[in-house]
PDB file of C-alpha atoms in Angstrom:
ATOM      1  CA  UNK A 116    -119.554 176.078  58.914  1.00 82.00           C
ATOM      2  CA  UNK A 117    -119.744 179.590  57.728  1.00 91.00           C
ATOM      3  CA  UNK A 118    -116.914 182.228  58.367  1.00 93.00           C
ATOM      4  CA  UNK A 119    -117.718 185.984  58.074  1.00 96.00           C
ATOM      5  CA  UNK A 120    -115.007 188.437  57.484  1.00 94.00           C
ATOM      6  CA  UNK A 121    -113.819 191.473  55.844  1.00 95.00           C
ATOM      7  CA  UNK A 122    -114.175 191.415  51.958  1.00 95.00           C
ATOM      8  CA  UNK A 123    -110.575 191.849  50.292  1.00 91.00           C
ATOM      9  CA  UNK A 124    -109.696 192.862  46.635  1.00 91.00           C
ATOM     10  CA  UNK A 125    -109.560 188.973  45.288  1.00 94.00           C
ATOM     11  CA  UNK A 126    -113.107 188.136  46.522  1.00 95.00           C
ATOM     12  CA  UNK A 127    -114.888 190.850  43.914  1.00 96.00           C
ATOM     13  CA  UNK A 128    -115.088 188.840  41.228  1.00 96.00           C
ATOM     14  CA  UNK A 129    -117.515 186.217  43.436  1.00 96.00           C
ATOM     15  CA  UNK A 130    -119.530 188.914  44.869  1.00 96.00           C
ATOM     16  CA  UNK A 131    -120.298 190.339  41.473  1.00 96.00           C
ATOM     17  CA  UNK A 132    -121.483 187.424  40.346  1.00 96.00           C
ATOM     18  CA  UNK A 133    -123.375 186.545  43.350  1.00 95.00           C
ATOM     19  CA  UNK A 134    -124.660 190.160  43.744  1.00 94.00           C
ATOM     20  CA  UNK A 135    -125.858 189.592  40.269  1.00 95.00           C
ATOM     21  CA  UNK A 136    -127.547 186.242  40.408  1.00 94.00           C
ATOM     22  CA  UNK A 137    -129.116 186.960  43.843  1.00 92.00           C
ATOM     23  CA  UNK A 138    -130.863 189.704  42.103  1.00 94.00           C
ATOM     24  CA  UNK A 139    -131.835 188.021  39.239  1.00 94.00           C
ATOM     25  CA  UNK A 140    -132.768 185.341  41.324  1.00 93.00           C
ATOM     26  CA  UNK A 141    -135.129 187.316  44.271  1.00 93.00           C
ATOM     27  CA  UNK A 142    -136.030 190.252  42.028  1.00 95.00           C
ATOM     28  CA  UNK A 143    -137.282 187.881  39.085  1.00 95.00           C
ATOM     29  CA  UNK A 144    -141.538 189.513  38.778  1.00 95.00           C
ATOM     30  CA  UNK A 145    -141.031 192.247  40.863  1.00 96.00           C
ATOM     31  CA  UNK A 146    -138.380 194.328  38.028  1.00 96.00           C
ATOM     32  CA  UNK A 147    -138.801 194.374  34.575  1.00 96.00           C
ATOM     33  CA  UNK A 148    -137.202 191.444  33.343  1.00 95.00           C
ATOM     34  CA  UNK A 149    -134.819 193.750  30.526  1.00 95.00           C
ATOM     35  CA  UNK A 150    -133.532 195.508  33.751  1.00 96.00           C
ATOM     36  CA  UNK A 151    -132.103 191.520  35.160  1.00 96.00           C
ATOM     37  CA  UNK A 152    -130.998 190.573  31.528  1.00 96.00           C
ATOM     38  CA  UNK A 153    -128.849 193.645  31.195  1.00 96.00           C
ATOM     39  CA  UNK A 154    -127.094 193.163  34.650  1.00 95.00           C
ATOM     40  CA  UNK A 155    -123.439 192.531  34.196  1.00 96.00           C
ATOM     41  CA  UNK A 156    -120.491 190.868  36.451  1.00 96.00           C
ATOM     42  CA  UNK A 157    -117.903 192.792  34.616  1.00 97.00           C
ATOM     43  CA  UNK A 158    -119.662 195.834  35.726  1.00 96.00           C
ATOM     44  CA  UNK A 159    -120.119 195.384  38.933  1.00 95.00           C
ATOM     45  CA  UNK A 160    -116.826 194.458  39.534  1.00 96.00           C
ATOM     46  CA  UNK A 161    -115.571 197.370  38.172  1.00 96.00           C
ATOM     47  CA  UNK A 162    -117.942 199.781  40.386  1.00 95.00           C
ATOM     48  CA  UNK A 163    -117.171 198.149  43.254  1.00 94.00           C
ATOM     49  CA  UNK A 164    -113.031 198.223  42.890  1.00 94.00           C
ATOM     50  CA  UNK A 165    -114.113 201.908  41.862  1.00 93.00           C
ATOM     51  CA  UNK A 166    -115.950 201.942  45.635  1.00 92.00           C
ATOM     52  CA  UNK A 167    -113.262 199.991  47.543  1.00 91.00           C
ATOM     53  CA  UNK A 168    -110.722 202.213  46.093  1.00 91.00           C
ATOM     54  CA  UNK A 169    -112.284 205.555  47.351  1.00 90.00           C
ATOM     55  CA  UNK A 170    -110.554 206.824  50.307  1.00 89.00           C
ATOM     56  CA  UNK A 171    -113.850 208.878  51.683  1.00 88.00           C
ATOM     57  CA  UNK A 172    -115.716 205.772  51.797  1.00 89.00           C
ATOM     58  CA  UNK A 173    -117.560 204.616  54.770  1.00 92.00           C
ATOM     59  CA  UNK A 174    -118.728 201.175  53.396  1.00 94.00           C
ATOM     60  CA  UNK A 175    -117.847 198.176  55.129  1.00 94.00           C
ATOM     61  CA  UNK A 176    -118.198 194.794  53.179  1.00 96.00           C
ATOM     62  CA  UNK A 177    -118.541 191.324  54.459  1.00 97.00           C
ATOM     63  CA  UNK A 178    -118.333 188.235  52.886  1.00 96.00           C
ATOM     64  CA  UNK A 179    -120.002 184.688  54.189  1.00 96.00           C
ATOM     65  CA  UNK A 180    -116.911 182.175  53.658  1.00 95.00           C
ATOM     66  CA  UNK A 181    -116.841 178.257  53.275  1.00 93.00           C
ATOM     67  CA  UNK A 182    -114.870 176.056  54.734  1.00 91.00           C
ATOM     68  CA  UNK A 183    -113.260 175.528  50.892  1.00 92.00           C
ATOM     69  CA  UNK A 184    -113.021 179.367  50.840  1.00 91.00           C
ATOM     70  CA  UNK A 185    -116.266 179.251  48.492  1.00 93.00           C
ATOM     71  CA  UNK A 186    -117.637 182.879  48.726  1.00 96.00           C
ATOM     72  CA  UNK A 187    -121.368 182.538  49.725  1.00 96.00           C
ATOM     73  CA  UNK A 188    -123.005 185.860  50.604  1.00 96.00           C
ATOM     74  CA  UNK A 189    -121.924 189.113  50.940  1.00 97.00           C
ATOM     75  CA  UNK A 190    -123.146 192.472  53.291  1.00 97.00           C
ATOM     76  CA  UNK A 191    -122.640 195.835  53.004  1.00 96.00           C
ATOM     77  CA  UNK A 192    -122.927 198.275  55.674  1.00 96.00           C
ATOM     78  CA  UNK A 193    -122.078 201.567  57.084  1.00 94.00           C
ATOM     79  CA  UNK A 194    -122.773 204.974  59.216  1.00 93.00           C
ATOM     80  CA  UNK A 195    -126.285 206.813  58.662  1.00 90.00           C
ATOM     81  CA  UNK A 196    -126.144 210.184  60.409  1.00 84.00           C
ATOM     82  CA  UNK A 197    -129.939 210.090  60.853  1.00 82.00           C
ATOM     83  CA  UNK A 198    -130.051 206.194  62.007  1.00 74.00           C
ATOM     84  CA  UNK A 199    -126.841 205.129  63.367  1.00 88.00           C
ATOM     85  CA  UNK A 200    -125.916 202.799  60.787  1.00 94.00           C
ATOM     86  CA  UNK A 201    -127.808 201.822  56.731  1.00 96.00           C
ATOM     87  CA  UNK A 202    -127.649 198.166  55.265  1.00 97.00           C
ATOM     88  CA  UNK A 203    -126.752 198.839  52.044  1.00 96.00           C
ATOM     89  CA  UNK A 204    -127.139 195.192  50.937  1.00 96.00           C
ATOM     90  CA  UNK A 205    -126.835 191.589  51.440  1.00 97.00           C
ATOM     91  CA  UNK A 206    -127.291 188.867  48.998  1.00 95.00           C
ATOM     92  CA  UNK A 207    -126.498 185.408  49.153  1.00 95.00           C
ATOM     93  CA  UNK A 208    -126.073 182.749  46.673  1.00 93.00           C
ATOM     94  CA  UNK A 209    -129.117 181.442  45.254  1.00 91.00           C
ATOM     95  CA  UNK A 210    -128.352 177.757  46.191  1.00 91.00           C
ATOM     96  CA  UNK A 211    -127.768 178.539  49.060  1.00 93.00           C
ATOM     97  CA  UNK A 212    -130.811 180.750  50.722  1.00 90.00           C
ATOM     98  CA  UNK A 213    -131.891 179.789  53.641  1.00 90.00           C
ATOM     99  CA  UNK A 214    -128.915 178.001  55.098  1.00 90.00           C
ATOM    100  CA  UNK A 215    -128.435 180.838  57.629  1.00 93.00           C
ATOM    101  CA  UNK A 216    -125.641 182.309  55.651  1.00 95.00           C
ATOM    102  CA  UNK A 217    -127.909 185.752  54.971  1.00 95.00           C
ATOM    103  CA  UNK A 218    -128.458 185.126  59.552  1.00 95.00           C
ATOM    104  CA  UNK A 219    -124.438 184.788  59.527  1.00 95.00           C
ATOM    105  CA  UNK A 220    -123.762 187.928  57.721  1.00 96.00           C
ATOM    106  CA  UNK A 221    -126.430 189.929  58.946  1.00 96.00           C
ATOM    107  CA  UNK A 222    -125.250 188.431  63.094  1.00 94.00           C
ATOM    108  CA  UNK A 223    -121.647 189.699  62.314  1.00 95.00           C
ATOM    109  CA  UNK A 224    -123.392 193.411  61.270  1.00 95.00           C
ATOM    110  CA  UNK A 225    -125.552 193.698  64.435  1.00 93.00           C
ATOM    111  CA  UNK A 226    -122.083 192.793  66.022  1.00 92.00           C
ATOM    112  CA  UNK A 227    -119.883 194.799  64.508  1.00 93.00           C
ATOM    113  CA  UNK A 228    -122.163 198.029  65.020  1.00 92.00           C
ATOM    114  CA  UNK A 229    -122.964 197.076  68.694  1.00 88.00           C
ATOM    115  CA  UNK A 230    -125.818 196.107  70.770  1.00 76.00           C
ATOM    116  CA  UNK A 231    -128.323 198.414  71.108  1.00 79.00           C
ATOM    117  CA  UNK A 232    -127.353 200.434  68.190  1.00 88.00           C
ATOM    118  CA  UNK A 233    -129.996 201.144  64.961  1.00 91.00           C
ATOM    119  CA  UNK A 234    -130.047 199.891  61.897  1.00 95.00           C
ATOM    120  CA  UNK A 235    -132.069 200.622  58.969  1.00 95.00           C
ATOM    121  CA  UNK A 236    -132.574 199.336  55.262  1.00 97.00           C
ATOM    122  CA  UNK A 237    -134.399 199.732  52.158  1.00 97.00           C
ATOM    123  CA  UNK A 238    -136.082 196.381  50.580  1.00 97.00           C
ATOM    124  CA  UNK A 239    -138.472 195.677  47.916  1.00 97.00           C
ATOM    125  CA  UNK A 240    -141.897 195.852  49.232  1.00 97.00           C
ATOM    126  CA  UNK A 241    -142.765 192.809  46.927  1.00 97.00           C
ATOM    127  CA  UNK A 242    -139.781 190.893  47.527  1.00 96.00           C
ATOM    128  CA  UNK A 243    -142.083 188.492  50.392  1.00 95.00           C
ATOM    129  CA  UNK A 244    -138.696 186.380  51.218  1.00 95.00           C
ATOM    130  CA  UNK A 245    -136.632 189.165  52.250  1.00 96.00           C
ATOM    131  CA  UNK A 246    -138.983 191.693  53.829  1.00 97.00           C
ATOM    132  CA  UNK A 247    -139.696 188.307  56.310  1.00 96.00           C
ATOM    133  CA  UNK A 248    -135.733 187.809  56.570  1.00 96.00           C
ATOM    134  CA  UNK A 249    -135.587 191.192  58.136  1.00 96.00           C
ATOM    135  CA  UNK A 250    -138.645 190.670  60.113  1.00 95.00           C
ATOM    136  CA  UNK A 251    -137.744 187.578  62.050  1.00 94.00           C
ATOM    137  CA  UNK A 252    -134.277 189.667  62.668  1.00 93.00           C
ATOM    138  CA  UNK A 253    -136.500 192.036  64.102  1.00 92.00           C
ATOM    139  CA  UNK A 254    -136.789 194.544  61.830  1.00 95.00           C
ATOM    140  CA  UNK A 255    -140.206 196.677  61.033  1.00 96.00           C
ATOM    141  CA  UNK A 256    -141.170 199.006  58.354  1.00 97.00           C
ATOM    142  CA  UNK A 257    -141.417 202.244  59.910  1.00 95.00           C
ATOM    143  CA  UNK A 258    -143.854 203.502  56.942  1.00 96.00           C
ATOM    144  CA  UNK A 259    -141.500 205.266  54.845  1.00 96.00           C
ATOM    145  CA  UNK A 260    -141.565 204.438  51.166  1.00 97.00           C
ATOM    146  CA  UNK A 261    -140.049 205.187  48.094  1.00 97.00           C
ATOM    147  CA  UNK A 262    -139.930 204.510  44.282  1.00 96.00           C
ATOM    148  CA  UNK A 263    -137.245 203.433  42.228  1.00 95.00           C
ATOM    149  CA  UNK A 264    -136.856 203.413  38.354  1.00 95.00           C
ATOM    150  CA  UNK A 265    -136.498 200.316  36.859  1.00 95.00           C
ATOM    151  CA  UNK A 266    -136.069 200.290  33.338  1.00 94.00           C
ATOM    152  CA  UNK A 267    -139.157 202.884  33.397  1.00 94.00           C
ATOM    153  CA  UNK A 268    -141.252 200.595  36.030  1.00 95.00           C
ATOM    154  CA  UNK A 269    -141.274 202.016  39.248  1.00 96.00           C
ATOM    155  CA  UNK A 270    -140.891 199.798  41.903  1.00 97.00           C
ATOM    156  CA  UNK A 271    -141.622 200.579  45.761  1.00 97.00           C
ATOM    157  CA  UNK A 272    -139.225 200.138  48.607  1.00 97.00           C
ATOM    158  CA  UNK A 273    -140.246 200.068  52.124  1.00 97.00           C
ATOM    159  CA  UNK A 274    -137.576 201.370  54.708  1.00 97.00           C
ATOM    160  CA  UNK A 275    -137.220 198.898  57.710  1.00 97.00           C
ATOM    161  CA  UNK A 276    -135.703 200.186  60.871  1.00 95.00           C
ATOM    162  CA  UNK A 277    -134.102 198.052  64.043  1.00 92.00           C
ATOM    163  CA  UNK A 278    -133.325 199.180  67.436  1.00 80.00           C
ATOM    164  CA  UNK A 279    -132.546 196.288  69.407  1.00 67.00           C
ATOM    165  CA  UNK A 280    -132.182 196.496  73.335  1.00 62.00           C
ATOM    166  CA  UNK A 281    -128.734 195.467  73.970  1.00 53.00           C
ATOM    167  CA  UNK A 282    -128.342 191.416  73.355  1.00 52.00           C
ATOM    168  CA  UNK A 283    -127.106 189.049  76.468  1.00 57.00           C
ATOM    169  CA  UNK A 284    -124.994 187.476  73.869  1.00 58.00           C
ATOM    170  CA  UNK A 285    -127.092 184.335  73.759  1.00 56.00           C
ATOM    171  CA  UNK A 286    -128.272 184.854  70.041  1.00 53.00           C
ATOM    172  CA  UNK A 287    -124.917 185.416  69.252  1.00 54.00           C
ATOM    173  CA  UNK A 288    -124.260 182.205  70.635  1.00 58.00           C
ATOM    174  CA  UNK A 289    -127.115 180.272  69.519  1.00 49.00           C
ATOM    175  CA  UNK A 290    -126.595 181.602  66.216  1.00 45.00           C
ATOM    176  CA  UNK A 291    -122.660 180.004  66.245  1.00 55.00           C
ATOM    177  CA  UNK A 292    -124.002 176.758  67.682  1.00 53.00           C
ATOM    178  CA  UNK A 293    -125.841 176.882  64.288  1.00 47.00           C
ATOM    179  CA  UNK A 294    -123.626 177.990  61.553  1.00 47.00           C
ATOM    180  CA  UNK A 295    -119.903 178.006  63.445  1.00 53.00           C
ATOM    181  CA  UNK A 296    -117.839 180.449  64.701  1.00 56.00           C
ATOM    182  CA  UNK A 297    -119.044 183.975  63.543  1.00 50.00           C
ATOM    183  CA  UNK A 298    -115.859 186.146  63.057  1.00 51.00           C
ATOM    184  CA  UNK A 299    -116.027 189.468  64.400  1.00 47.00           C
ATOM    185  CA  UNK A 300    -115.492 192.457  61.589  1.00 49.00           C
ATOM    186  CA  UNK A 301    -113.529 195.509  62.408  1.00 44.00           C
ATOM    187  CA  UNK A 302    -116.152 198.597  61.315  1.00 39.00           C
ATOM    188  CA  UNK A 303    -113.873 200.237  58.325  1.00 37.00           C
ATOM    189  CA  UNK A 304    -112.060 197.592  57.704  1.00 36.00           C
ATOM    190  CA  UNK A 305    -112.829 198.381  53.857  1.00 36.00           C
ATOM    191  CA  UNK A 306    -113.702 201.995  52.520  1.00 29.00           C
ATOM    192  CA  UNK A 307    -116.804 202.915  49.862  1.00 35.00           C
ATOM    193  CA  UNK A 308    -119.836 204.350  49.154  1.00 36.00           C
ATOM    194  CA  UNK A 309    -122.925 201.816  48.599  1.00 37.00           C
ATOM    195  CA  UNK A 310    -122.700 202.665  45.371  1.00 40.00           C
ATOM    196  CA  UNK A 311    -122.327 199.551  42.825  1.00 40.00           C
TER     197      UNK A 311
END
């Protein structure tokens, strides 16, 4: 069974390093390998207490909990003037992709944003696994791309946009008969930018 809930202060440590390997992990080919090497838990710790700690943050994070308390995915999300609301991120643990924490996490967004409401994100456009993660959740590019810099490679993103007619709650609930009880996040619960 997977929890979801509202990342707190002690659980940074975990996501840094799981932020960290699930890059390394499902951006190994597509980025420069130098750019994964250099990646550092200590550092992303440290920009993400940065983050948390800003009080004109709009960042909400999530983290998918085990029953042991075993951190296994994390989600950040939070208002897009232009699109209702941005998925700044989700990773999940290496060992454990495709249990349905990533559906977990992503479930308590769409719920914590409401039915109906849009949601876009920015994913590699080589990163195959993901870019079909998002599309069975019903997500689409919409054709807007851009480049990022990765240790002087650029690499292309592809925006993906969702705008779900409201739910009837029955994916909610098939999604719990699943992976357990999906706990409900309170949108700005935790302040930050996406930044880290």
């Amino acid at each position: 069974m997977v929890r979801v809930g509202i990342m707190g202060d002690t659980d940074v440590p975990a996501v840094a390093e799981l932020r960290v390997r699930g890059r390394q992990k499902a951006y190994a080919g597509i980025v420069p390998g130098s750019y994964l090497d250099a990646m550092s838990t200590e550092e992303t710790a440290r920009r993400t207490r940065e983050r948390l700690a800003d009080p004109a943050g709009t960042t909400t994070d999530l983290v998918a909990v085990a029953e042991d308390d075993e951190i296994l995915g994390w989600a950040a999300y939070g208002p897009n003037p232009d699109a209702g609301w941005t998925l700044h991120a989700l990773y999940v643990r290496p060992d454990r992709t495709g249990t349905g924490v990533g559906r977990a996490l992503l479930a308590a967004v769409h719920e914590a944003v409401g039915p109906g409401t849009a949601v876009e994100l920015w994913v590699l456009r080589d990163n195959s696994r993901a870019r079909r993660f998002y599309e069975l959740a019903g997500y689409a590019p919409d054709g807007a791309e851009d480049e990022e810099d990765y240790d002087g490679v650029p690499v292309t993103e592809l925006r993906y946009r969702r705008t779900p007619a409201p739910p009837s709650g029955a994916a909610v609930q098939h999604l719990e008969a699943r992976v357990g009880p999906v706990v409900r996040p309170e949108i700005g619960s935790v302040r930050g930018d996406s930044g880290g």
